[in-house]
PDB file of C-alpha atoms in Angstrom:
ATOM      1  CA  UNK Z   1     100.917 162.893  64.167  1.00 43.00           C
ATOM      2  CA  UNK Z   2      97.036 162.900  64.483  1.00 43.00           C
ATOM      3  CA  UNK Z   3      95.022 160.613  66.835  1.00 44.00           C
ATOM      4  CA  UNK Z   4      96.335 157.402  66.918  1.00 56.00           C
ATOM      5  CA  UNK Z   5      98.199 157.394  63.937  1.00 66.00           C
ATOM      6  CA  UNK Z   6     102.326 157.631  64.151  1.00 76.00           C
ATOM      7  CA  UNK Z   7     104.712 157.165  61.223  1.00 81.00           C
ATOM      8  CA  UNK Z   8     107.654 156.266  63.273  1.00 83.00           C
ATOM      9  CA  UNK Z   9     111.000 154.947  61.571  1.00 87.00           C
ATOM     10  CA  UNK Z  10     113.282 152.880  63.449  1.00 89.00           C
ATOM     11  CA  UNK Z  11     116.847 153.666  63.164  1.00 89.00           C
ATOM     12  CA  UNK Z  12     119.449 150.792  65.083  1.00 89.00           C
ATOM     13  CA  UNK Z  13     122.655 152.309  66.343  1.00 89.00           C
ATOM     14  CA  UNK Z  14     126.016 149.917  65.756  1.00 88.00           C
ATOM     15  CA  UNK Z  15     128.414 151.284  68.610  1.00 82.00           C
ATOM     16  CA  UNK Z  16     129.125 154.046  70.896  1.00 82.00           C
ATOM     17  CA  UNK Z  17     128.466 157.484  69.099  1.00 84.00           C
ATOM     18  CA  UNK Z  18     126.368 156.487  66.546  1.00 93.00           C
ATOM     19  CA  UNK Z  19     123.076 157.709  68.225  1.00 93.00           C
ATOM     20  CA  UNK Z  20     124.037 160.963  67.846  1.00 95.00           C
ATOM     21  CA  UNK Z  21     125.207 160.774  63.933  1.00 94.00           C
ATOM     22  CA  UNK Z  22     121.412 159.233  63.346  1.00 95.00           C
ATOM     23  CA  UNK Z  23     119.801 162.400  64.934  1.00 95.00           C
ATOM     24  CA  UNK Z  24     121.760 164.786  63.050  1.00 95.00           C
ATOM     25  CA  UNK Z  25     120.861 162.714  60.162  1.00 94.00           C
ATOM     26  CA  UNK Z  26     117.063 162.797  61.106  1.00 94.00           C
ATOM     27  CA  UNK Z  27     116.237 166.022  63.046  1.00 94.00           C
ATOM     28  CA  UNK Z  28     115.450 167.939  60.338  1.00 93.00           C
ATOM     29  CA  UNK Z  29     112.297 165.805  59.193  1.00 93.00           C
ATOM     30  CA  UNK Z  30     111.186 164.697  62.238  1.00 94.00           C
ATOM     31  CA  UNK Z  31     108.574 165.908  64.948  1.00 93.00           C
ATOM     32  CA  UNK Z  32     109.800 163.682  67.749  1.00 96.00           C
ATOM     33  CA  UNK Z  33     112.692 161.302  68.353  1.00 96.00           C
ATOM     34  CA  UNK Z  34     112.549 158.318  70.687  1.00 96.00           C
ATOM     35  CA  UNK Z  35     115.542 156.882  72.757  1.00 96.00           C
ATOM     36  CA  UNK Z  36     114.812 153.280  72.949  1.00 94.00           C
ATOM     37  CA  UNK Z  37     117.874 152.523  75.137  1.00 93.00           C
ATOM     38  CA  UNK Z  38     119.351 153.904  78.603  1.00 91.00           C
ATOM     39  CA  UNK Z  39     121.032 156.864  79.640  1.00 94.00           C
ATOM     40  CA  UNK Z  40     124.079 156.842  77.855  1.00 92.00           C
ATOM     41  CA  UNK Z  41     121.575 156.698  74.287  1.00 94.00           C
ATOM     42  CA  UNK Z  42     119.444 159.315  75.896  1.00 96.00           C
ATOM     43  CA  UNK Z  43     122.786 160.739  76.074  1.00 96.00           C
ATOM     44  CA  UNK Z  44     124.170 160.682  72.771  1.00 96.00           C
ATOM     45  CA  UNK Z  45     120.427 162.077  71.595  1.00 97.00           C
ATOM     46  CA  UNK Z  46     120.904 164.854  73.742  1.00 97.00           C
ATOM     47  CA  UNK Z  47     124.224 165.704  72.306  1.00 96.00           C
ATOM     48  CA  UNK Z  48     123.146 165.333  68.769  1.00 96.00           C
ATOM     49  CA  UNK Z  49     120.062 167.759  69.093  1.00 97.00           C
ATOM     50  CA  UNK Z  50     122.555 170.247  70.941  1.00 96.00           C
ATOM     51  CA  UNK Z  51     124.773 170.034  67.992  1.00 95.00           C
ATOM     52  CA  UNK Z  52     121.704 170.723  65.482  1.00 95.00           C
ATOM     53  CA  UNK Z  53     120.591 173.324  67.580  1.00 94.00           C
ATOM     54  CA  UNK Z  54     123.827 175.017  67.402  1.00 93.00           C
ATOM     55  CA  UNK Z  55     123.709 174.571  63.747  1.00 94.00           C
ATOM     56  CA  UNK Z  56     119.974 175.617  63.059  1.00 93.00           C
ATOM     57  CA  UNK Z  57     119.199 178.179  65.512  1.00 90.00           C
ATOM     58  CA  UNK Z  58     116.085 179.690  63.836  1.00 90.00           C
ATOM     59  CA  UNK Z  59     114.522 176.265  63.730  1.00 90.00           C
ATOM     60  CA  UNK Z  60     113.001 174.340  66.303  1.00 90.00           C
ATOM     61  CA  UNK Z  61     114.106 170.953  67.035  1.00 93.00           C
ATOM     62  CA  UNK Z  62     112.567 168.316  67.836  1.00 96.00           C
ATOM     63  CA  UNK Z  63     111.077 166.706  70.789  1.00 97.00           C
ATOM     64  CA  UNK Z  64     112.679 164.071  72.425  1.00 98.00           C
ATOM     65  CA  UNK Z  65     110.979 160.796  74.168  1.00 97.00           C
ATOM     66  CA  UNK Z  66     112.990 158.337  76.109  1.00 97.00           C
ATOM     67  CA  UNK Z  67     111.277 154.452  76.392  1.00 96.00           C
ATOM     68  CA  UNK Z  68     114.301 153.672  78.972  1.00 95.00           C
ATOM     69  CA  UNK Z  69     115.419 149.946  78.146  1.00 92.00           C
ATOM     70  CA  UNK Z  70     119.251 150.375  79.399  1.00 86.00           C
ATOM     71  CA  UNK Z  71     121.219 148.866  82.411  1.00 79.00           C
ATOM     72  CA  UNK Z  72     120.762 151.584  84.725  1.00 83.00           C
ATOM     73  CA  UNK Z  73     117.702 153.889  83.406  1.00 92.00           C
ATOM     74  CA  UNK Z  74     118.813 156.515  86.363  1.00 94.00           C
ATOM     75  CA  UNK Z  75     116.782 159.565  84.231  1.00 97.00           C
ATOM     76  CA  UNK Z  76     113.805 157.273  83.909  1.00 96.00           C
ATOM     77  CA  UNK Z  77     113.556 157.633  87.838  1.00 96.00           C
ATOM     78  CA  UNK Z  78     113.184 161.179  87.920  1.00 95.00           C
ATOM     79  CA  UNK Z  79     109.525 160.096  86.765  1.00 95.00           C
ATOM     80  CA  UNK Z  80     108.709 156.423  87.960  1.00 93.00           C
ATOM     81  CA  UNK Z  81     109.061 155.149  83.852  1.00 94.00           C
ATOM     82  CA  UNK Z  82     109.256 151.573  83.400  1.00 91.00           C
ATOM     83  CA  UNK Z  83     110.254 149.299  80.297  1.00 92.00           C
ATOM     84  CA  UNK Z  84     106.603 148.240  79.804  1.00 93.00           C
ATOM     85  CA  UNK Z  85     105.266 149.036  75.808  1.00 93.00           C
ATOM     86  CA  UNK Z  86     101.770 150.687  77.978  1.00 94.00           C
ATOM     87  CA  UNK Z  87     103.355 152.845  79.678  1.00 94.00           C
ATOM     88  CA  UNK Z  88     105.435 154.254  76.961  1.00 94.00           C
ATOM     89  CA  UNK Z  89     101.773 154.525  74.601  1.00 92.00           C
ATOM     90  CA  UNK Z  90     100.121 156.028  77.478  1.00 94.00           C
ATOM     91  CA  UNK Z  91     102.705 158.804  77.697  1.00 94.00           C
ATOM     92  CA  UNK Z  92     102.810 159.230  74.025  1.00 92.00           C
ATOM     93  CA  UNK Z  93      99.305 159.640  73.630  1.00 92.00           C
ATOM     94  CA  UNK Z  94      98.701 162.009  76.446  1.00 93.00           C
ATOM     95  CA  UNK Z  95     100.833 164.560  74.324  1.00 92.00           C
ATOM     96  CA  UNK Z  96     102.271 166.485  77.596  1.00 95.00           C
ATOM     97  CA  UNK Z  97     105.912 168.128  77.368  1.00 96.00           C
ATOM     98  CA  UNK Z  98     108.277 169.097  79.682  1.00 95.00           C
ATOM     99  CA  UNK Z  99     110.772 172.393  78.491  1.00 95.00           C
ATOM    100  CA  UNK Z 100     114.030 170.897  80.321  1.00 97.00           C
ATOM    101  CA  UNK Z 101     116.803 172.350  80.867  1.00 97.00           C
ATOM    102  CA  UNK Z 102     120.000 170.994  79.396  1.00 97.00           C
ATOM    103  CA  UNK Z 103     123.905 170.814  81.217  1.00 97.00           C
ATOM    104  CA  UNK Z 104     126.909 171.179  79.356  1.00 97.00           C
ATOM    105  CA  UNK Z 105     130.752 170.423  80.155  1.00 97.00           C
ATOM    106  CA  UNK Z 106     133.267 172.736  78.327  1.00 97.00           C
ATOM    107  CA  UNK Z 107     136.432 171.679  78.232  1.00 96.00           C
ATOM    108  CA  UNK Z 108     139.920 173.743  78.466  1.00 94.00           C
ATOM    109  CA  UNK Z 109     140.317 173.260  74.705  1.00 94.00           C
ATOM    110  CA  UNK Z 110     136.469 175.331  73.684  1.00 94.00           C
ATOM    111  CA  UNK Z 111     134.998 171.600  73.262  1.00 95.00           C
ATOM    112  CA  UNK Z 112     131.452 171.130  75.107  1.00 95.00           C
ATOM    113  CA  UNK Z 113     129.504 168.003  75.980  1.00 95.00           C
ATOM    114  CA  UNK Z 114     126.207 167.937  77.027  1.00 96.00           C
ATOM    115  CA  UNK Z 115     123.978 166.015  79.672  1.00 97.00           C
ATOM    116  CA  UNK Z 116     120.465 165.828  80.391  1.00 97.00           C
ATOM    117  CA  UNK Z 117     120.412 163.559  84.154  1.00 97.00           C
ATOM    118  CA  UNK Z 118     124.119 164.503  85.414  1.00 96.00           C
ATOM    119  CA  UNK Z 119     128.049 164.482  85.123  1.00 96.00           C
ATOM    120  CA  UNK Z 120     130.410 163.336  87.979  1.00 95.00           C
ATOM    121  CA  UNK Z 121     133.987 162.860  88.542  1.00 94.00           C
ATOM    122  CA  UNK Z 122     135.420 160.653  90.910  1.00 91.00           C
ATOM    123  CA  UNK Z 123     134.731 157.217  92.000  1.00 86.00           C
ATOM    124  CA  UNK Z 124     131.873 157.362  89.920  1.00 84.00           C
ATOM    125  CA  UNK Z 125     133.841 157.602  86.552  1.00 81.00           C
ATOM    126  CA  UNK Z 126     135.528 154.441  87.618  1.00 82.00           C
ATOM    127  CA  UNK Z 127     132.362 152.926  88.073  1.00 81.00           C
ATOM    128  CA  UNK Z 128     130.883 153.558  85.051  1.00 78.00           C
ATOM    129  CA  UNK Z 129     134.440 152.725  82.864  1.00 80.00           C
ATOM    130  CA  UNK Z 130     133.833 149.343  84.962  1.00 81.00           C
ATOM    131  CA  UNK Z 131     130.417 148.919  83.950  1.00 77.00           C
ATOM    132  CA  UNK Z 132     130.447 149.702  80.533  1.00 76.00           C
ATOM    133  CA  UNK Z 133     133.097 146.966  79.726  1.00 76.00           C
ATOM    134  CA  UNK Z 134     130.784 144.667  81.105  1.00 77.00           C
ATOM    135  CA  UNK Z 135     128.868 142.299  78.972  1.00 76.00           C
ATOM    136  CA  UNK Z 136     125.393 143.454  77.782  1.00 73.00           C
ATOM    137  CA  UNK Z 137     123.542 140.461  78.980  1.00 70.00           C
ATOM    138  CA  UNK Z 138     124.217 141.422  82.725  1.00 79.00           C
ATOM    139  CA  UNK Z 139     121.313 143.162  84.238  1.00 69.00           C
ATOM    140  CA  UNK Z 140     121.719 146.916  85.856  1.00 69.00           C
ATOM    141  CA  UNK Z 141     122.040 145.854  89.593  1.00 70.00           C
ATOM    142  CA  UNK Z 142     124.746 143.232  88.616  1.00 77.00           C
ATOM    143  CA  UNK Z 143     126.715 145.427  86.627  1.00 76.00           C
ATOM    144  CA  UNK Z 144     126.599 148.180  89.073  1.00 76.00           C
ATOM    145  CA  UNK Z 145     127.087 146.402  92.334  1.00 76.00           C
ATOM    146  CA  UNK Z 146     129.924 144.019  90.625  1.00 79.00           C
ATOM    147  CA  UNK Z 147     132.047 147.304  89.037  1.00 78.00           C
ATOM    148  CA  UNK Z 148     131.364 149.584  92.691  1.00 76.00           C
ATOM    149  CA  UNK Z 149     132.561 146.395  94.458  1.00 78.00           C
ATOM    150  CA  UNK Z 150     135.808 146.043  92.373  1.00 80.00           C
ATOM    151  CA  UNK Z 151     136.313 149.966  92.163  1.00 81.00           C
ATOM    152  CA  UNK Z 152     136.185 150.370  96.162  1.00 77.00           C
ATOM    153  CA  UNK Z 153     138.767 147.534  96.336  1.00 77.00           C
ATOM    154  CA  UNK Z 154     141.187 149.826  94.761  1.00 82.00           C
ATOM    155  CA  UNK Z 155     140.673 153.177  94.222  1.00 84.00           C
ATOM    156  CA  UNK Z 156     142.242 156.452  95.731  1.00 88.00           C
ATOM    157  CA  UNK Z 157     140.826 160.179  96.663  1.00 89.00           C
ATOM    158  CA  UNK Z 158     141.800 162.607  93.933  1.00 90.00           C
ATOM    159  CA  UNK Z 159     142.733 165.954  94.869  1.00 94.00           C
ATOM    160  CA  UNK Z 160     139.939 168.516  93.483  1.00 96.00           C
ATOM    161  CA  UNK Z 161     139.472 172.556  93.421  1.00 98.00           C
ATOM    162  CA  UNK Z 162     135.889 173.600  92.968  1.00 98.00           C
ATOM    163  CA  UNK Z 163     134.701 177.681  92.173  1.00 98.00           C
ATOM    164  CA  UNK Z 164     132.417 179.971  91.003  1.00 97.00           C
ATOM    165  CA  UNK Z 165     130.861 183.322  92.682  1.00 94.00           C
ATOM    166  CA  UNK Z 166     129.918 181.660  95.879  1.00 95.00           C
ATOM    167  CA  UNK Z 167     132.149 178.642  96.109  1.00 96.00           C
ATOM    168  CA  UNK Z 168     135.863 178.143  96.450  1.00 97.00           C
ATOM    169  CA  UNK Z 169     136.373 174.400  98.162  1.00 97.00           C
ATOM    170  CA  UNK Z 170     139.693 172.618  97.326  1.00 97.00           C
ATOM    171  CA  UNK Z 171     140.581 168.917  98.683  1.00 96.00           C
ATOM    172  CA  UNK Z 172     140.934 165.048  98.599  1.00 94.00           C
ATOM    173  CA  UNK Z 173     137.223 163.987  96.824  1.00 94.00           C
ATOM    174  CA  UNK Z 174     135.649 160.399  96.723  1.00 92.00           C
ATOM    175  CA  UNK Z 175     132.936 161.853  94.239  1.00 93.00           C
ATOM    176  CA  UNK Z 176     131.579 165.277  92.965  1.00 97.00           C
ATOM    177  CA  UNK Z 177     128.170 165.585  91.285  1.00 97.00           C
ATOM    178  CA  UNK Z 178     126.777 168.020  89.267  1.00 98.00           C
ATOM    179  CA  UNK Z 179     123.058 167.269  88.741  1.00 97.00           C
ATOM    180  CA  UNK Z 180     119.700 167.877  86.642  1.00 97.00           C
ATOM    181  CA  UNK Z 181     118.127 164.820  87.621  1.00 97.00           C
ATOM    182  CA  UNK Z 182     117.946 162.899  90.964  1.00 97.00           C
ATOM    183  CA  UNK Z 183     119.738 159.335  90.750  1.00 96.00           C
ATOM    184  CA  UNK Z 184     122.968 158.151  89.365  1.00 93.00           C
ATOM    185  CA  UNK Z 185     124.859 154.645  89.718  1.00 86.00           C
ATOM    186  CA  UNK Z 186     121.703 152.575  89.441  1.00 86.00           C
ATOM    187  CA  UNK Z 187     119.332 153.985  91.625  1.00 91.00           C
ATOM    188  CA  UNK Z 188     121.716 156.274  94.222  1.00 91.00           C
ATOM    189  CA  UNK Z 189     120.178 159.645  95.162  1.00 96.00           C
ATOM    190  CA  UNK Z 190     122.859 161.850  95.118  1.00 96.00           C
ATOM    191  CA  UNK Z 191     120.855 164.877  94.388  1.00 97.00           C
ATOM    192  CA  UNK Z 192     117.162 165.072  96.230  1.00 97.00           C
ATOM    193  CA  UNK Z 193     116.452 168.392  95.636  1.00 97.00           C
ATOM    194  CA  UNK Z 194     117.454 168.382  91.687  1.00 97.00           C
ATOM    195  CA  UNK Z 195     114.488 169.695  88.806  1.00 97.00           C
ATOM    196  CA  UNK Z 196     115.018 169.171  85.294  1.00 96.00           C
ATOM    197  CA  UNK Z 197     113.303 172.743  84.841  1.00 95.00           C
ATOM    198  CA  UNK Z 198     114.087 175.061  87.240  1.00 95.00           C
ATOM    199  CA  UNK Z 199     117.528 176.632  85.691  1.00 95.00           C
ATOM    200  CA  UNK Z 200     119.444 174.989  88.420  1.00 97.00           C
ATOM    201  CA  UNK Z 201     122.063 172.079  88.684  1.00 98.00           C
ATOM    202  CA  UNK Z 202     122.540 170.106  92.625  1.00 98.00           C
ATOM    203  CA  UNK Z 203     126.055 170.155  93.360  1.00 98.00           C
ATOM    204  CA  UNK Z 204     126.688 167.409  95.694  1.00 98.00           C
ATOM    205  CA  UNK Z 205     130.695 167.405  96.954  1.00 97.00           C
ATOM    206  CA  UNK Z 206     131.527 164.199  98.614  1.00 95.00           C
ATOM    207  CA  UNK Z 207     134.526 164.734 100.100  1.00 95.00           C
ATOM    208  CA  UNK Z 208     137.165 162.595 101.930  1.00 93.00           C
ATOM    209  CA  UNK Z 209     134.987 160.117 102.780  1.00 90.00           C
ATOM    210  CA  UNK Z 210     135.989 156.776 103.567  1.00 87.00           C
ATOM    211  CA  UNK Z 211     134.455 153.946 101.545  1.00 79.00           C
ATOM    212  CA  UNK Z 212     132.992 151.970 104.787  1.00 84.00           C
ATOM    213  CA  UNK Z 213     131.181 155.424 105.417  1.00 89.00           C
ATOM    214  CA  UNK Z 214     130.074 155.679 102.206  1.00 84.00           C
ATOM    215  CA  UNK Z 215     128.495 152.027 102.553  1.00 84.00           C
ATOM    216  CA  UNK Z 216     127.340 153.011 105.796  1.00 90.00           C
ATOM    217  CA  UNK Z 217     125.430 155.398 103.898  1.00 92.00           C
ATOM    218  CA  UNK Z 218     124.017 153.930 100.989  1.00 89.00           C
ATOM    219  CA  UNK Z 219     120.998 152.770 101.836  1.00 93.00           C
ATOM    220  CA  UNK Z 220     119.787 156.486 102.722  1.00 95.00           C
ATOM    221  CA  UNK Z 221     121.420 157.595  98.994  1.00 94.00           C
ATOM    222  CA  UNK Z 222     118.866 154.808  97.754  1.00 93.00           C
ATOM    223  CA  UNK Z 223     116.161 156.345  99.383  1.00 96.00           C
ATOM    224  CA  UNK Z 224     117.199 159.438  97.473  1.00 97.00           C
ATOM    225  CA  UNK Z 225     117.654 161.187 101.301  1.00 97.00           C
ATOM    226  CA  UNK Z 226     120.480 163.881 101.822  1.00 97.00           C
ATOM    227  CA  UNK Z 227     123.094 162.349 104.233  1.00 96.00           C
ATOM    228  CA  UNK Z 228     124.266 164.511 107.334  1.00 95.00           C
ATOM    229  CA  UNK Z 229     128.119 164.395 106.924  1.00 95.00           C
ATOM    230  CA  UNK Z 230     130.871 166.584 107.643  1.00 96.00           C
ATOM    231  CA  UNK Z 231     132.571 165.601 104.545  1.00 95.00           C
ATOM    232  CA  UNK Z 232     128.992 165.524 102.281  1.00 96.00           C
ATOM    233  CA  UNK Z 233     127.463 169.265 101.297  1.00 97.00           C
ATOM    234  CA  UNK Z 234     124.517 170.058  98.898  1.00 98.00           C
ATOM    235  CA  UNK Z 235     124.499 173.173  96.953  1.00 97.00           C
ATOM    236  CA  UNK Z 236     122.393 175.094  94.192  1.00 97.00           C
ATOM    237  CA  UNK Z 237     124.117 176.327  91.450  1.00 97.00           C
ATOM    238  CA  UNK Z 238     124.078 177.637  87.836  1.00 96.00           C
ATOM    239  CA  UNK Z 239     128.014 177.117  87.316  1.00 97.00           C
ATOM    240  CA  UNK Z 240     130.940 175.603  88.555  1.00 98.00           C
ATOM    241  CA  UNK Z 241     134.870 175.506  87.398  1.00 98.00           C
ATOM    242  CA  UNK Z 242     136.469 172.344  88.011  1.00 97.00           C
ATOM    243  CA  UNK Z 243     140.513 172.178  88.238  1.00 96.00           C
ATOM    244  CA  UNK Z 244     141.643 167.995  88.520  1.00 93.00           C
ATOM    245  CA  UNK Z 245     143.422 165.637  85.810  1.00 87.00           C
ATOM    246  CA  UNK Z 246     140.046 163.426  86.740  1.00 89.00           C
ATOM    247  CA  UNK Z 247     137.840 162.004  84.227  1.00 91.00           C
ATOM    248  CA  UNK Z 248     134.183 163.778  83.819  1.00 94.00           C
ATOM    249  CA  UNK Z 249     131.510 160.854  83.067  1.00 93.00           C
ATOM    250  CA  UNK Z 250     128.312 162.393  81.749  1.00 94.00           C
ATOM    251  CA  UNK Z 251     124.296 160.240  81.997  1.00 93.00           C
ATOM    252  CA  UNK Z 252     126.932 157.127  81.812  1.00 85.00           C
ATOM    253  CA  UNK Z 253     129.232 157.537  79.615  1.00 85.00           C
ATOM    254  CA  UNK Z 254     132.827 158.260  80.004  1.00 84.00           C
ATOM    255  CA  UNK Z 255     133.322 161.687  79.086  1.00 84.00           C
ATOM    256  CA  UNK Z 256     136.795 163.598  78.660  1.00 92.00           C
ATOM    257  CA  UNK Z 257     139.526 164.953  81.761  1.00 93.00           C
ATOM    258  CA  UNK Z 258     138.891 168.264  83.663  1.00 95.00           C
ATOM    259  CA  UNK Z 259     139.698 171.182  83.766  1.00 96.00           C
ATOM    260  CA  UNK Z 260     136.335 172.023  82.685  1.00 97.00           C
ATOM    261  CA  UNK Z 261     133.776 174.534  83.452  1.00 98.00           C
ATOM    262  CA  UNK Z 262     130.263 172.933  83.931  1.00 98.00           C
ATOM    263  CA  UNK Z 263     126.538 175.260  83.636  1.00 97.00           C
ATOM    264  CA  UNK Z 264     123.148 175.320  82.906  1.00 93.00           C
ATOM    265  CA  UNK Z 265     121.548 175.898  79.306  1.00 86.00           C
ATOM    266  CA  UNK Z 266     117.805 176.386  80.607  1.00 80.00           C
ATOM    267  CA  UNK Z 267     114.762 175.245  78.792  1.00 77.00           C
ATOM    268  CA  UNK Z 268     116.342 173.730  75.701  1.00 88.00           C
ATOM    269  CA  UNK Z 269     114.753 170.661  75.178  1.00 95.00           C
ATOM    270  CA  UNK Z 270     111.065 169.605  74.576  1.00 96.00           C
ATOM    271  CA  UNK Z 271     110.788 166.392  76.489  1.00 97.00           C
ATOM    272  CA  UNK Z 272     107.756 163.944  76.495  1.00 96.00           C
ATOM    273  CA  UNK Z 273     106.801 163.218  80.644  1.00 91.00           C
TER     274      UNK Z 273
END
């Protein structure tokens, strides 16, 4: 890459999971790969050039770009990105990388997932089962507002036990977040103090909240402003062990049940800002 001049290839993905078979397919001869999608492609990216890391540790991988296009675009937040073709050239030709740090899930069985914006479990899984069984054609706010809507109608508190050195909180949960970036859900700032660099995830425990209160609430969460609530805590961690039968969704996508322990791999990815 020199200049002005790209080569770029453009690789189309045909369902779930196949954005991560392309990178493993590409990463070797490529200098940077570019997520034209949302979160849960930015997802699958992230997982594939985990999995090539893991495979090729002596070799650097490559750099990763996202030109967010998806229903949510929650990680595009973290930096003001829009869908607009200048924007994305701007950012490509000012040549400036961020070293980000990467979480990963691993599961009872050895298995690990990784995400780059944040993993929940909770009402939030529901959500985003809900939302990604929704057509395509819907836009993010519709998709969002119509699954939370229909989840809220009917779902119930699960019963959660968090821990690690510091932390040992066990009860009825509406939502737990474990974040790198700021916003989940469409725009909801769940974690205000989260950086994608600074070796930390924001643990945000909502706990038996009631769903009116959480309503009540919402419009502060947009503002991406902690709530005061007896019920709502914000913590700084590097770990955390998770003990439910509750779904984990990671950047969007519906992940696989706890127990799980969830931590932060720092400075793993080269990301274009």
């Amino acid at each position: 890459m020199q200049g002005d001049e790209w080569q770029f290839d453009v690789l189309k993905t045909t369902g779930p999971g196949h954005a991560k078979d392309l990178v493993l397919q590409v990463a070797a001869s490529t200098d940077l790969l570019v997520a034209l999608g949302g979160d849960g492609t930015l997802n699958e990216c992230v997982n594939g050039l985990m999995s090539y890391a893991a495979a090729n540790p002596d070799i650097q991988v490559p750099a990763l770009a996202l030109w967010p296009m998806g229903s949510g675009n929650d990680f595009a937040r973290n930096f003001k990105w829009n869908k607009s073709q200048e924007e994305f050239i701007t950012r490509l030709r000012a040549q400036k990388y961020l070293l980000a740090d990467v979480g990963c899930i691993q599961y009872a069985n050895g298995e690990k997932e990784f995400f780059l914006n944040e993993c929940s479990m909770g009402i939030s899984s529901e959500v985003v089962r809900r939302v990604n069984a929704l057509p395509a054609l819907w836009n993010g706010n519709l998709k969002f507002g119509w699954a939370i809507f229909r989840t809220f109608l009917s779902y119930r508190k699960k019963h959660v036990t968090l821990s690690n050195e510091t932390i040992n909180w066990s009860g009825k949960s509406l939502m737990i977040v474990c974040a790198n970036g700021k916003y989940l859900g469409s725009g909801i700032g769940l974690a205000p103090d989260a950086l994608l660099n600074d070796g930390l995830l924001e643990l945000t425990i909502v706990g038996n909240v009631s769903i009116l209160d959480y309503l009540k609430h919402l419009p502060q969460l947009k503002r991406c402003e902690k709530v005061r609530h007896p019920e709502i805590s914000y913590q700084r961690i590097k770990s955390l062990n998770i003990e439910s039968s509750t779904e984990i969704e990671k950047d969007g996508e519906s992940g696989k049940k706890a127990p799980a322990r969830i931590f932060i791999a720092e400075n793993q990815l080269r990301l274009l800002g």
